[in-house]
Amino acid sequence: MSVGDDDLPVRIDGVVKRYGQRTVLDRVTCTVQPGITGLVGPNGAGKSTLVRAILGLVRRAAGDVRVFGLDPARRPRLVRQLVGVVPEDECTVPGLAAVEMVRYAARLSGLPGTEALRRAHEVLDWCDAGQERYRPVETLSVGMRQKVAFAAAIVHDPRLVILDEPTNGLDPIERRAMLGRLTTLARDHGKTVFVSTHVLPDVQAICDRVIVLAAGRVRLEGSIDELTRPLEPQMRLEASGPLEACEGLLRSRGIGVTRADAGTLLVATNDTTGLGEVWRAVRESGVVVRGLEPAHRRFEDVFLQAIAQPGEAAHAPS
Amino acid sequence: MPLHDVGYRAWDGRRTGAAAAIAVIATTGIRLVWTNRWLRRAVFFAWSPAIFFAASFFVFEQAVEEGRFTALREGARLGRNIDGIGMLGTVLADTLARNGDGRHVSPEQDVATTRRLVWSRLLLAFMRAPQAVLLAIVVGLVAPTLISRDLRAKAWLVYFTRPVGRTEYILGKVAILGTIVAAITVLPAVVLWLVGVLLSPSITVAAATWDLPLRAVAASVALAVPTVLLALAYSSLTPESRIASFAWFATWAACWIAHSSLTTADLVAAVDGRDVAAATIEEDDGEWRPAPRKRGWVARAAGIDATIDRWAWLSPYHAVGVIQAWIFGVESRPAAVVPPALTLFWITIVSALVLLRRVAAPMRA
């Protein structure tokens, strides 16, 4: 199978990885689709091992991994030409300046010398690290080193960019800029971006899909919207006034309602009839409505719930 | 936004192959190690002994040209040293005295065979005595950092998340050291041969000794392969480069001391008459005589000591020396060559296996 025969960037099927007696990945099955996918999980969940499995750096005990249709264990060179990686660990070659480091990465990825240097300058400028390009990498700040590592990962124009904690060490402005670059890569340049991170707001801000990994197993997989959707249809009613009365009226009409906070009710309906009843109850109780929208669970709650219980993978309905 | 900021652009050019990756690792590595001031000094210093050796070529060729060859040899056979060129005079005198054993050959043929031996021995002495020792020092300065620093800085991720395999990585590192080895051993040896040719009154010397530069290259490879792999294997075993340095120098020193001790013990035994046969040499006149004394370092390096160095296999330096002597045609006895060859073979194999395993170790962690 040649590159491009399979448009799915990453397909992971029943992957098992053990270090000695310890099972780090336990029948992991998931896919990374075009766009931005987040990989979240607590420490020791197996995120880094999963990334290494995608790169063909670790030997699997079982299962199959395909990157654009290619098995990274059999064709690691080709797969790594298609992939750019920002590792979690700071990895630099001491003694090289930033632009030399990026050029070195480009040349190792197969770019000819002149092209490698040209692109190294271009990408450093794009990453807003151009002003520090001639300083030795080991003397740069953590944030600047992160930008150089990102530049080194994308200098060879990979189709898939894998980032492990990409916003580590970045100040809020730089963090926003980095997330913006990832979005640009995915939306404007058609790259698939796979982000492994602990920072849930980052995931919510940029990711189209999320994979939650805990104890070596995929606990949740789906889009943010799908994952945060309540288990049963709910509307979020934000209002002021006599909410207790409104709550009572809704219950008396057979509509489930719970109080989220002092000014918010979660109403268990989203069909036309139910919404009509909600409006009637609002009018009769005299509350002032400030907002009515489909309810979502907080992603943090979804995440914590997913990792709290051992169990089989739950895939959000697509 | 800077004027030259053109944003992020796609690239779909033709990619280079694995050989290019090796070259990139090697050239970048050489550039980085060359920033070491001590390395630059050592490499510069490595060329200086060539001047003294070039003088020996000149003395010999001048004697041949001026018709003093026979007189020079007769003097040497009577035990007279050749003054003015120090220890190299001993090498020259011994070669002259040993060669020309009374067989009936034409004077031209006599000169040709003696010239070959003289040139081979001088080149061998050059590669063994100053160059090999300098090489051990220089490799000790450079090699320990090559992999251990990558382990420490986690730079292995720079390589193995890209289309670079273990083999390319190791070959790239070997190429760094190989270049330095070439700069210290083979290049000066070839230049020395060239200078010798240029200093010779007759240009026909070049035709008579054309194969010596090739032998110098082969001798350099014999020196480089096991030593470079051993040094890199040490480097791959620890993220602390100073530990690797210590292991490297300790290996050379300990093996050298062990070899010297055992050789001296043999010599003492021979002089005491307990084991005369082991330390005697058969001279051209057929008489057996005890080995007169322990030879000097350069003299022994040039192959003057005709006894079989039975402890050479214990020490990488001496083992390499025997193999180099074999390459230059100075030593050909299987009993002398095979044990050191086996030692170097096993050092090479074990070091390569350690390297292959250790280079991938961080990924298994």
mmCIF file with all atom_site columns, C-alpha atoms in Angstrom, chain A residues 18 119 261:
data_model
loop_
_atom_site.group_PDB
_atom_site.id
_atom_site.type_symbol
_atom_site.label_atom_id
_atom_site.label_alt_id
_atom_site.label_comp_id
_atom_site.label_asym_id
_atom_site.label_entity_id
_atom_site.label_seq_id
_atom_site.pdbx_PDB_ins_code
_atom_site.Cartn_x
_atom_site.Cartn_y
_atom_site.Cartn_z
_atom_site.occupancy
_atom_site.B_iso_or_equiv
_atom_site.pdbx_formal_charge
_atom_site.auth_seq_id
_atom_site.auth_comp_id
_atom_site.auth_asym_id
_atom_site.auth_atom_id
_atom_site.pdbx_PDB_model_num
ATOM 1 C CA . ARG A 1 18  ? 4.107   -4.368 27.741 1.00 0.00 ? 18  ARG A CA 1
ATOM 2 C CA . ARG A 1 119 ? 12.968  26.424 5.171  1.00 0.00 ? 119 ARG A CA 1
ATOM 3 C CA . ASP A 1 261 ? -26.570 26.749 40.213 1.00 0.00 ? 261 ASP A CA 1
#
